[in-house]
Every structure is written in structure tokens, then in C-alpha cells.
Amino acid sequence: MKKFLTPDAYVNSFYDITPEMLKNKGISGLILDVDNTLVATHIKEADEKVISFIRSLKEHGIKAIIVSNGGKRRVELFCEPLDIDYIYKAHKPLGSGFKKAIEKMGLTNKEVAILGDQLFTDVLGGNLQGIYTILIKPIDLNEPFLIKIKRVFEKPFLKNKKFINKL
Ligand SMILES: [Mg+2]
């Protein structure tokens, strides 16, 4: 179980990830979580930083897709300014959302990474699919109650782990 809960990389924020870093790892497609990965959970719309991050991925030939466990409205509204494909109610860590996303990008699992803030959804789900997993520090720890509980269980797995800006 432990290996499925261990990400391949730990980063502080998405600002630290460059297209070159992804390319050096052989990654051509990035699956992105929304809540607490790209914006805080209470922020409804993608901000300038998110927009330019997605733009720079595209400009460098990295495909990007949103895969969120959030509902239709939340995800649609967020993605509106991004011109990006998305899957809502993805039920991560289950495989169907990941599989759909990889298929939509037209890539193989080996060419894909996920960037997300939760061990039990993003990292576990990504590892089960054999894709490269990048755990990001959650943007805002003022989270819904159920997620707060999950964070308690994440703690032992994150002990002594360093979040650095390297893949
Ligand atoms: Mg999240």
C-alpha cells in the first residue's frame, strides 16, 4: 500500500513546474486537479497565474486536462477562461476519470503525470494507473471537514518528506 501512496515528486506550488522539467521526465501530458492544487477550494475562477501556467504548457507542446472530483458547475466555471478539456465528478482515486483523460490526450500512461494535492485521491489514483505522480502542497488548509479528516491520515505518510521544486 505504501508504494501506492508515495508520489514520484513533491512540489511547493505549480509555479515551480516548467514545461522543460516535464519534458525531461518524458511527460507530454499533465492531468491537473483543481481544488487546492491550482486555486484554494473557495476560489471559483481560474486566476492569471493559472491561465499563464496552462498557456505555457500548451506553448511548449505539453497537453493539459483538468480531472476533478468537483461538480459540473464548479469545474465548468473554473475552466471557462482556460480553453482546456475537463472531467468533473471524476471519482478519483478510481480509474475511470484518469483513463478518460489519458485517452482524450491521446497519450500512453507513461507519457502522463498528475499534479494534485491529495494522497488518497490524486497520488493513489495516479499510481494505480502507473502514471507519474506529483504531490503539491495544498494552497489553503482551511478545507471542508471531510478533507480535514483525510489530512490526518495523510500525515504519517508525509513525515520527513521535503517539498522541493524539482521533479
Ligand atoms: Mg484537490
Short mmCIF file of N, CA and C and ligand atoms in Angstrom, two decimals:
data_model
loop_
_atom_site.label_atom_id
_atom_site.label_comp_id
_atom_site.label_asym_id
_atom_site.label_seq_id
_atom_site.Cartn_x
_atom_site.Cartn_y
_atom_site.Cartn_z
N MET A 1 0.83 -1.21 0.00
CA MET A 1 0.00 0.00 0.00
C MET A 1 0.86 1.25 0.00
N LYS A 2 1.99 1.16 0.75
CA LYS A 2 2.79 2.36 0.90
C LYS A 2 3.29 2.89 -0.45
N LYS A 3 3.64 1.97 -1.33
CA LYS A 3 4.19 2.43 -2.61
C LYS A 3 3.13 3.17 -3.42
N PHE A 4 1.87 2.80 -3.24
CA PHE A 4 0.80 3.48 -3.97
C PHE A 4 0.51 4.86 -3.39
N LEU A 5 0.98 5.08 -2.17
CA LEU A 5 0.75 6.39 -1.54
C LEU A 5 2.01 7.25 -1.57
N THR A 6 3.00 6.81 -2.33
CA THR A 6 4.22 7.60 -2.44
C THR A 6 4.30 8.28 -3.80
N PRO A 7 4.29 9.61 -3.81
CA PRO A 7 4.38 10.30 -5.10
C PRO A 7 5.80 10.23 -5.66
N ASP A 8 5.92 10.46 -6.94
CA ASP A 8 7.25 10.50 -7.57
C ASP A 8 7.96 11.81 -7.25
N ALA A 9 7.19 12.87 -7.03
CA ALA A 9 7.81 14.16 -6.72
C ALA A 9 6.90 14.96 -5.79
N TYR A 10 7.53 15.84 -5.02
CA TYR A 10 6.79 16.73 -4.11
C TYR A 10 7.16 18.16 -4.50
N VAL A 11 6.16 18.98 -4.80
CA VAL A 11 6.48 20.38 -5.13
C VAL A 11 5.66 21.33 -4.26
N ASN A 12 6.21 22.52 -4.12
CA ASN A 12 5.55 23.53 -3.29
C ASN A 12 4.34 24.16 -3.97
N SER A 13 4.48 24.43 -5.26
CA SER A 13 3.34 25.03 -5.97
C SER A 13 3.51 24.82 -7.47
N PHE A 14 2.44 25.05 -8.21
CA PHE A 14 2.53 24.80 -9.65
C PHE A 14 3.42 25.81 -10.34
N TYR A 15 3.67 26.96 -9.71
CA TYR A 15 4.58 27.94 -10.33
C TYR A 15 5.96 27.34 -10.56
N ASP A 16 6.28 26.34 -9.74
CA ASP A 16 7.63 25.78 -9.80
C ASP A 16 7.81 24.76 -10.91
N ILE A 17 6.71 24.40 -11.56
CA ILE A 17 6.81 23.37 -12.60
C ILE A 17 6.92 24.03 -13.97
N THR A 18 7.97 23.69 -14.68
CA THR A 18 8.15 24.26 -16.01
C THR A 18 7.95 23.16 -17.06
N PRO A 19 7.58 23.56 -18.28
CA PRO A 19 7.45 22.58 -19.35
C PRO A 19 8.75 21.79 -19.55
N GLU A 20 9.88 22.44 -19.37
CA GLU A 20 11.17 21.73 -19.54
C GLU A 20 11.31 20.61 -18.52
N MET A 21 10.93 20.89 -17.27
CA MET A 21 11.03 19.86 -16.24
C MET A 21 10.19 18.63 -16.62
N LEU A 22 9.00 18.90 -17.15
CA LEU A 22 8.13 17.79 -17.53
C LEU A 22 8.73 17.02 -18.70
N LYS A 23 9.20 17.77 -19.68
CA LYS A 23 9.78 17.12 -20.86
C LYS A 23 10.98 16.26 -20.48
N ASN A 24 11.80 16.75 -19.56
CA ASN A 24 12.96 15.97 -19.12
C ASN A 24 12.57 14.64 -18.49
N LYS A 25 11.33 14.57 -18.00
CA LYS A 25 10.84 13.31 -17.42
C LYS A 25 10.08 12.49 -18.44
N GLY A 26 10.06 12.96 -19.67
CA GLY A 26 9.34 12.23 -20.73
C GLY A 26 7.84 12.42 -20.66
N ILE A 27 7.43 13.52 -20.02
CA ILE A 27 5.99 13.75 -19.84
C ILE A 27 5.47 14.71 -20.92
N SER A 28 4.42 14.26 -21.61
CA SER A 28 3.82 15.09 -22.68
C SER A 28 2.41 15.52 -22.35
N GLY A 29 1.88 15.02 -21.23
CA GLY A 29 0.52 15.39 -20.85
C GLY A 29 0.39 15.48 -19.35
N LEU A 30 -0.32 16.53 -18.89
CA LEU A 30 -0.45 16.74 -17.45
C LEU A 30 -1.93 16.77 -17.05
N ILE A 31 -2.26 15.88 -16.12
CA ILE A 31 -3.59 15.87 -15.53
C ILE A 31 -3.55 16.79 -14.32
N LEU A 32 -4.50 17.71 -14.26
CA LEU A 32 -4.47 18.70 -13.18
C LEU A 32 -5.70 18.60 -12.29
N ASP A 33 -5.46 18.56 -11.00
CA ASP A 33 -6.53 18.70 -10.03
C ASP A 33 -6.83 20.20 -9.91
N VAL A 34 -7.99 20.55 -9.39
CA VAL A 34 -8.33 21.98 -9.25
C VAL A 34 -8.18 22.43 -7.79
N ASP A 35 -9.03 21.88 -6.93
CA ASP A 35 -9.13 22.40 -5.56
C ASP A 35 -7.85 22.20 -4.78
N ASN A 36 -7.32 23.31 -4.34
CA ASN A 36 -6.11 23.35 -3.53
C ASN A 36 -4.84 22.94 -4.28
N THR A 37 -4.99 22.73 -5.59
CA THR A 37 -3.82 22.50 -6.44
C THR A 37 -3.56 23.74 -7.28
N LEU A 38 -4.61 24.20 -7.98
CA LEU A 38 -4.48 25.39 -8.83
C LEU A 38 -5.01 26.65 -8.15
N VAL A 39 -6.07 26.49 -7.38
CA VAL A 39 -6.60 27.59 -6.57
C VAL A 39 -7.10 27.04 -5.23
N ALA A 40 -7.29 27.92 -4.26
CA ALA A 40 -7.90 27.49 -2.99
C ALA A 40 -9.33 27.02 -3.28
N THR A 41 -9.81 26.13 -2.42
CA THR A 41 -11.12 25.50 -2.65
C THR A 41 -12.26 26.51 -2.79
N HIS A 42 -12.15 27.64 -2.09
CA HIS A 42 -13.26 28.60 -2.13
C HIS A 42 -13.16 29.57 -3.32
N ILE A 43 -12.10 29.50 -4.09
CA ILE A 43 -11.96 30.39 -5.25
C ILE A 43 -12.64 29.77 -6.47
N LYS A 44 -13.55 30.53 -7.04
CA LYS A 44 -14.39 29.95 -8.10
C LYS A 44 -13.73 29.98 -9.48
N GLU A 45 -12.95 31.01 -9.73
CA GLU A 45 -12.43 31.17 -11.08
C GLU A 45 -10.91 31.03 -11.16
N ALA A 46 -10.46 30.60 -12.31
CA ALA A 46 -9.02 30.50 -12.54
C ALA A 46 -8.43 31.90 -12.57
N ASP A 47 -7.32 32.10 -11.90
CA ASP A 47 -6.71 33.44 -11.90
C ASP A 47 -5.61 33.52 -12.97
N GLU A 48 -5.00 34.69 -13.04
CA GLU A 48 -3.99 34.96 -14.07
C GLU A 48 -2.84 33.95 -14.03
N LYS A 49 -2.44 33.55 -12.83
CA LYS A 49 -1.31 32.62 -12.70
C LYS A 49 -1.66 31.26 -13.30
N VAL A 50 -2.88 30.83 -13.05
CA VAL A 50 -3.31 29.54 -13.60
C VAL A 50 -3.39 29.65 -15.12
N ILE A 51 -3.98 30.75 -15.58
CA ILE A 51 -4.13 30.94 -17.03
C ILE A 51 -2.76 30.91 -17.71
N SER A 52 -1.79 31.62 -17.15
CA SER A 52 -0.49 31.65 -17.84
C SER A 52 0.26 30.33 -17.70
N PHE A 53 0.03 29.61 -16.61
CA PHE A 53 0.65 28.28 -16.47
C PHE A 53 0.15 27.34 -17.57
N ILE A 54 -1.16 27.30 -17.73
CA ILE A 54 -1.75 26.40 -18.74
C ILE A 54 -1.28 26.84 -20.14
N ARG A 55 -1.24 28.14 -20.35
CA ARG A 55 -0.81 28.65 -21.65
C ARG A 55 0.63 28.22 -21.94
N SER A 56 1.50 28.34 -20.94
CA SER A 56 2.90 27.99 -21.19
C SER A 56 3.08 26.50 -21.44
N LEU A 57 2.25 25.67 -20.79
CA LEU A 57 2.31 24.23 -21.08
C LEU A 57 2.00 23.99 -22.55
N LYS A 58 0.87 24.60 -22.97
CA LYS A 58 0.43 24.40 -24.36
C LYS A 58 1.46 24.90 -25.35
N GLU A 59 2.01 26.08 -25.07
CA GLU A 59 3.00 26.65 -25.99
C GLU A 59 4.23 25.76 -26.16
N HIS A 60 4.48 24.96 -25.13
CA HIS A 60 5.63 24.06 -25.22
C HIS A 60 5.25 22.64 -25.58
N GLY A 61 4.03 22.49 -26.06
CA GLY A 61 3.61 21.18 -26.56
C GLY A 61 3.24 20.17 -25.50
N ILE A 62 2.97 20.64 -24.28
CA ILE A 62 2.51 19.73 -23.22
C ILE A 62 0.98 19.81 -23.17
N LYS A 63 0.32 18.69 -23.31
CA LYS A 63 -1.13 18.69 -23.22
C LYS A 63 -1.56 18.77 -21.76
N ALA A 64 -2.70 19.40 -21.52
CA ALA A 64 -3.17 19.52 -20.14
C ALA A 64 -4.67 19.27 -20.10
N ILE A 65 -5.10 18.63 -19.04
CA ILE A 65 -6.53 18.36 -18.86
C ILE A 65 -6.86 18.41 -17.37
N ILE A 66 -8.02 18.96 -17.06
CA ILE A 66 -8.46 19.02 -15.67
C ILE A 66 -9.22 17.74 -15.33
N VAL A 67 -8.87 17.12 -14.22
CA VAL A 67 -9.63 15.97 -13.72
C VAL A 67 -9.93 16.26 -12.25
N SER A 68 -11.21 16.54 -11.99
CA SER A 68 -11.59 16.99 -10.65
C SER A 68 -12.71 16.12 -10.10
N ASN A 69 -12.72 15.95 -8.80
CA ASN A 69 -13.84 15.28 -8.15
C ASN A 69 -14.98 16.27 -7.90
N GLY A 70 -14.75 17.53 -8.22
CA GLY A 70 -15.77 18.56 -8.04
C GLY A 70 -16.93 18.39 -9.01
N GLY A 71 -18.00 19.11 -8.74
CA GLY A 71 -19.22 19.01 -9.55
C GLY A 71 -19.09 19.79 -10.86
N LYS A 72 -20.12 19.60 -11.69
CA LYS A 72 -20.14 20.19 -13.03
C LYS A 72 -19.94 21.70 -13.00
N ARG A 73 -20.75 22.38 -12.19
CA ARG A 73 -20.73 23.84 -12.19
C ARG A 73 -19.37 24.39 -11.78
N ARG A 74 -18.82 23.82 -10.71
CA ARG A 74 -17.53 24.26 -10.19
C ARG A 74 -16.45 24.13 -11.28
N VAL A 75 -16.41 22.97 -11.89
CA VAL A 75 -15.34 22.69 -12.85
C VAL A 75 -15.54 23.49 -14.14
N GLU A 76 -16.76 23.56 -14.60
CA GLU A 76 -17.05 24.32 -15.84
C GLU A 76 -16.68 25.78 -15.70
N LEU A 77 -17.11 26.36 -14.60
CA LEU A 77 -16.85 27.79 -14.37
C LEU A 77 -15.34 28.04 -14.28
N PHE A 78 -14.66 27.15 -13.59
CA PHE A 78 -13.22 27.31 -13.42
C PHE A 78 -12.50 27.22 -14.77
N CYS A 79 -12.94 26.30 -15.60
CA CYS A 79 -12.23 26.03 -16.86
C CYS A 79 -12.55 27.04 -17.96
N GLU A 80 -13.60 27.81 -17.76
CA GLU A 80 -14.06 28.73 -18.81
C GLU A 80 -12.93 29.58 -19.41
N PRO A 81 -12.13 30.27 -18.61
CA PRO A 81 -11.10 31.11 -19.23
C PRO A 81 -9.86 30.33 -19.68
N LEU A 82 -9.85 29.03 -19.48
CA LEU A 82 -8.62 28.27 -19.72
C LEU A 82 -8.53 27.60 -21.08
N ASP A 83 -9.66 27.45 -21.75
CA ASP A 83 -9.67 26.73 -23.02
C ASP A 83 -8.98 25.36 -22.84
N ILE A 84 -9.53 24.57 -21.96
CA ILE A 84 -8.92 23.29 -21.61
C ILE A 84 -10.03 22.25 -21.47
N ASP A 85 -9.71 21.02 -21.81
CA ASP A 85 -10.64 19.92 -21.65
C ASP A 85 -10.75 19.58 -20.16
N TYR A 86 -11.87 19.03 -19.75
CA TYR A 86 -12.02 18.71 -18.33
C TYR A 86 -12.95 17.53 -18.09
N ILE A 87 -12.74 16.92 -16.94
CA ILE A 87 -13.61 15.84 -16.47
C ILE A 87 -14.00 16.19 -15.04
N TYR A 88 -15.29 16.30 -14.80
CA TYR A 88 -15.75 16.60 -13.43
C TYR A 88 -16.31 15.32 -12.81
N LYS A 89 -16.58 15.38 -11.51
CA LYS A 89 -17.03 14.18 -10.77
C LYS A 89 -16.23 12.95 -11.19
N ALA A 90 -14.93 13.08 -11.11
CA ALA A 90 -14.04 12.05 -11.65
C ALA A 90 -13.91 10.83 -10.73
N HIS A 91 -14.36 10.97 -9.49
CA HIS A 91 -14.27 9.88 -8.51
C HIS A 91 -12.84 9.35 -8.34
N LYS A 92 -11.87 10.28 -8.36
CA LYS A 92 -10.51 9.85 -8.00
C LYS A 92 -10.56 9.29 -6.58
N PRO A 93 -9.90 8.24 -6.20
CA PRO A 93 -8.80 7.58 -6.91
C PRO A 93 -9.23 6.51 -7.92
N LEU A 94 -10.53 6.34 -8.16
CA LEU A 94 -10.93 5.31 -9.12
C LEU A 94 -10.38 5.64 -10.50
N GLY A 95 -10.26 4.63 -11.33
CA GLY A 95 -9.50 4.77 -12.57
C GLY A 95 -10.21 5.44 -13.73
N SER A 96 -11.55 5.46 -13.73
CA SER A 96 -12.25 5.86 -14.97
C SER A 96 -11.91 7.28 -15.43
N GLY A 97 -11.85 8.23 -14.51
CA GLY A 97 -11.54 9.61 -14.88
C GLY A 97 -10.13 9.73 -15.46
N PHE A 98 -9.19 9.04 -14.83
CA PHE A 98 -7.80 9.05 -15.31
C PHE A 98 -7.73 8.47 -16.72
N LYS A 99 -8.40 7.33 -16.90
CA LYS A 99 -8.34 6.63 -18.19
C LYS A 99 -8.93 7.50 -19.29
N LYS A 100 -10.07 8.13 -18.97
CA LYS A 100 -10.71 9.01 -19.96
C LYS A 100 -9.78 10.15 -20.34
N ALA A 101 -9.14 10.72 -19.32
CA ALA A 101 -8.26 11.88 -19.55
C ALA A 101 -7.07 11.50 -20.43
N ILE A 102 -6.49 10.34 -20.14
CA ILE A 102 -5.32 9.89 -20.91
C ILE A 102 -5.73 9.62 -22.36
N GLU A 103 -6.92 9.05 -22.50
CA GLU A 103 -7.44 8.77 -23.85
C GLU A 103 -7.70 10.08 -24.61
N LYS A 104 -8.32 11.04 -23.93
CA LYS A 104 -8.61 12.34 -24.57
C LYS A 104 -7.33 13.01 -25.04
N MET A 105 -6.26 12.86 -24.28
CA MET A 105 -4.99 13.49 -24.68
C MET A 105 -4.29 12.68 -25.76
N GLY A 106 -4.74 11.46 -25.98
CA GLY A 106 -4.13 10.61 -27.00
C GLY A 106 -2.72 10.18 -26.64
N LEU A 107 -2.49 9.97 -25.36
CA LEU A 107 -1.14 9.60 -24.91
C LEU A 107 -1.18 8.24 -24.21
N THR A 108 0.02 7.72 -23.91
CA THR A 108 0.07 6.49 -23.13
C THR A 108 0.32 6.87 -21.67
N ASN A 109 0.04 5.95 -20.76
CA ASN A 109 0.20 6.23 -19.33
C ASN A 109 1.61 6.72 -19.00
N LYS A 110 2.58 6.15 -19.69
CA LYS A 110 3.98 6.50 -19.41
C LYS A 110 4.31 7.96 -19.74
N GLU A 111 3.49 8.58 -20.59
CA GLU A 111 3.76 9.96 -21.01
C GLU A 111 2.99 10.98 -20.18
N VAL A 112 2.27 10.49 -19.16
CA VAL A 112 1.34 11.36 -18.45
C VAL A 112 1.73 11.49 -16.97
N ALA A 113 1.49 12.69 -16.42
CA ALA A 113 1.68 12.92 -14.99
C ALA A 113 0.41 13.50 -14.41
N ILE A 114 0.22 13.32 -13.12
CA ILE A 114 -0.85 14.04 -12.43
C ILE A 114 -0.25 14.98 -11.41
N LEU A 115 -0.85 16.15 -11.32
CA LEU A 115 -0.47 17.13 -10.32
C LEU A 115 -1.67 17.35 -9.41
N GLY A 116 -1.51 16.98 -8.13
CA GLY A 116 -2.65 17.12 -7.23
C GLY A 116 -2.19 17.24 -5.78
N ASP A 117 -3.10 17.64 -4.91
CA ASP A 117 -2.73 17.94 -3.52
C ASP A 117 -3.11 16.84 -2.53
N GLN A 118 -3.82 15.80 -3.00
CA GLN A 118 -4.27 14.80 -2.02
C GLN A 118 -3.68 13.41 -2.28
N LEU A 119 -3.15 12.83 -1.21
CA LEU A 119 -2.55 11.50 -1.33
C LEU A 119 -3.57 10.43 -1.68
N PHE A 120 -4.74 10.49 -1.05
CA PHE A 120 -5.70 9.40 -1.20
C PHE A 120 -6.57 9.52 -2.44
N THR A 121 -6.47 10.61 -3.15
CA THR A 121 -7.22 10.72 -4.41
C THR A 121 -6.24 10.84 -5.58
N ASP A 122 -5.47 11.94 -5.60
CA ASP A 122 -4.60 12.22 -6.75
C ASP A 122 -3.43 11.26 -6.86
N VAL A 123 -2.70 11.08 -5.77
CA VAL A 123 -1.49 10.25 -5.81
C VAL A 123 -1.86 8.77 -5.90
N LEU A 124 -2.75 8.32 -5.04
CA LEU A 124 -3.17 6.92 -5.09
C LEU A 124 -3.73 6.57 -6.46
N GLY A 125 -4.64 7.41 -6.95
CA GLY A 125 -5.26 7.15 -8.26
C GLY A 125 -4.23 7.14 -9.37
N GLY A 126 -3.32 8.09 -9.34
CA GLY A 126 -2.28 8.16 -10.38
C GLY A 126 -1.36 6.96 -10.34
N ASN A 127 -0.95 6.58 -9.15
CA ASN A 127 -0.06 5.42 -9.02
C ASN A 127 -0.74 4.13 -9.48
N LEU A 128 -2.03 4.02 -9.20
CA LEU A 128 -2.76 2.82 -9.65
C LEU A 128 -2.79 2.73 -11.18
N GLN A 129 -2.71 3.88 -11.84
CA GLN A 129 -2.69 3.89 -13.31
C GLN A 129 -1.26 3.83 -13.87
N GLY A 130 -0.29 3.85 -12.99
CA GLY A 130 1.10 3.80 -13.44
C GLY A 130 1.56 5.08 -14.11
N ILE A 131 0.97 6.20 -13.73
CA ILE A 131 1.44 7.48 -14.28
C ILE A 131 2.34 8.17 -13.25
N TYR A 132 3.06 9.18 -13.71
CA TYR A 132 3.98 9.91 -12.84
C TYR A 132 3.15 10.79 -11.89
N THR A 133 3.43 10.72 -10.60
CA THR A 133 2.59 11.46 -9.65
C THR A 133 3.37 12.58 -8.97
N ILE A 134 2.77 13.75 -9.00
CA ILE A 134 3.39 14.92 -8.38
C ILE A 134 2.44 15.45 -7.30
N LEU A 135 2.90 15.38 -6.06
CA LEU A 135 2.10 15.90 -4.95
C LEU A 135 2.48 17.35 -4.72
N ILE A 136 1.46 18.18 -4.63
CA ILE A 136 1.69 19.61 -4.45
C ILE A 136 1.20 19.98 -3.05
N LYS A 137 1.86 20.92 -2.44
CA LYS A 137 1.43 21.39 -1.13
C LYS A 137 0.07 22.06 -1.28
N PRO A 138 -0.93 21.69 -0.47
CA PRO A 138 -2.24 22.34 -0.61
C PRO A 138 -2.14 23.85 -0.43
N ILE A 139 -2.86 24.59 -1.25
CA ILE A 139 -2.77 26.05 -1.23
C ILE A 139 -3.30 26.63 0.09
N ASP A 140 -4.41 26.08 0.55
CA ASP A 140 -5.08 26.65 1.72
C ASP A 140 -5.62 25.51 2.58
N LEU A 141 -5.17 25.45 3.84
CA LEU A 141 -5.60 24.32 4.67
C LEU A 141 -6.94 24.53 5.36
N ASN A 142 -7.58 25.62 5.04
CA ASN A 142 -8.92 25.85 5.53
C ASN A 142 -9.88 25.12 4.58
N GLU A 143 -10.05 23.81 4.84
CA GLU A 143 -10.74 22.95 3.89
C GLU A 143 -12.04 22.40 4.47
N PRO A 144 -12.87 21.82 3.59
CA PRO A 144 -14.09 21.17 4.08
C PRO A 144 -13.75 20.07 5.09
N PHE A 145 -14.68 19.81 5.98
CA PHE A 145 -14.47 18.91 7.11
C PHE A 145 -13.93 17.53 6.69
N LEU A 146 -14.53 16.94 5.67
CA LEU A 146 -14.12 15.58 5.27
C LEU A 146 -12.69 15.54 4.77
N ILE A 147 -12.28 16.62 4.13
CA ILE A 147 -10.89 16.66 3.63
C ILE A 147 -9.94 16.84 4.81
N LYS A 148 -10.37 17.62 5.80
CA LYS A 148 -9.53 17.78 7.00
C LYS A 148 -9.26 16.44 7.65
N ILE A 149 -10.26 15.59 7.66
CA ILE A 149 -10.08 14.25 8.25
C ILE A 149 -9.06 13.46 7.44
N LYS A 150 -9.18 13.54 6.12
CA LYS A 150 -8.23 12.81 5.27
C LYS A 150 -6.80 13.29 5.50
N ARG A 151 -6.66 14.60 5.78
CA ARG A 151 -5.31 15.13 6.02
C ARG A 151 -4.66 14.48 7.23
N VAL A 152 -5.48 14.14 8.24
CA VAL A 152 -4.95 13.49 9.43
C VAL A 152 -4.30 12.16 9.04
N PHE A 153 -4.97 11.44 8.14
CA PHE A 153 -4.45 10.14 7.72
C PHE A 153 -3.27 10.26 6.76
N GLU A 154 -3.17 11.40 6.10
CA GLU A 154 -2.03 11.63 5.20
C GLU A 154 -0.75 11.82 5.99
N LYS A 155 -0.90 12.41 7.18
CA LYS A 155 0.27 12.86 7.96
C LYS A 155 1.40 11.84 8.09
N PRO A 156 1.08 10.59 8.54
CA PRO A 156 2.20 9.65 8.71
C PRO A 156 2.97 9.39 7.41
N PHE A 157 2.29 9.50 6.28
CA PHE A 157 2.97 9.23 5.00
C PHE A 157 3.83 10.41 4.56
N LEU A 158 3.56 11.55 5.15
CA LEU A 158 4.28 12.76 4.71
C LEU A 158 5.39 13.15 5.67
N LYS A 159 5.49 12.36 6.77
CA LYS A 159 6.50 12.66 7.77
C LYS A 159 7.90 12.66 7.14
N ASN A 160 8.65 13.68 7.47
CA ASN A 160 10.04 13.80 6.96
C ASN A 160 10.14 13.96 5.45
N LYS A 161 9.03 14.21 4.80
CA LYS A 161 9.10 14.42 3.35
C LYS A 161 9.34 15.89 3.07
N LYS A 162 10.22 16.13 2.13
CA LYS A 162 10.54 17.51 1.78
C LYS A 162 9.85 17.87 0.47
N PHE A 163 9.15 19.00 0.50
CA PHE A 163 8.59 19.51 -0.73
C PHE A 163 9.63 20.41 -1.38
N ILE A 164 10.13 19.97 -2.50
CA ILE A 164 11.14 20.77 -3.19
C ILE A 164 10.64 21.10 -4.59
N ASN A 165 11.34 21.99 -5.24
CA ASN A 165 10.83 22.43 -6.53
C ASN A 165 11.53 21.71 -7.68
N LYS A 166 11.43 20.40 -7.62
CA LYS A 166 12.13 19.58 -8.59
C LYS A 166 11.29 18.35 -8.89
N LEU A 167 11.31 17.90 -10.14
CA LEU A 167 10.57 16.67 -10.45
C LEU A 167 11.50 15.47 -10.43
MG MG B 1 -7.51 18.86 -4.57
#
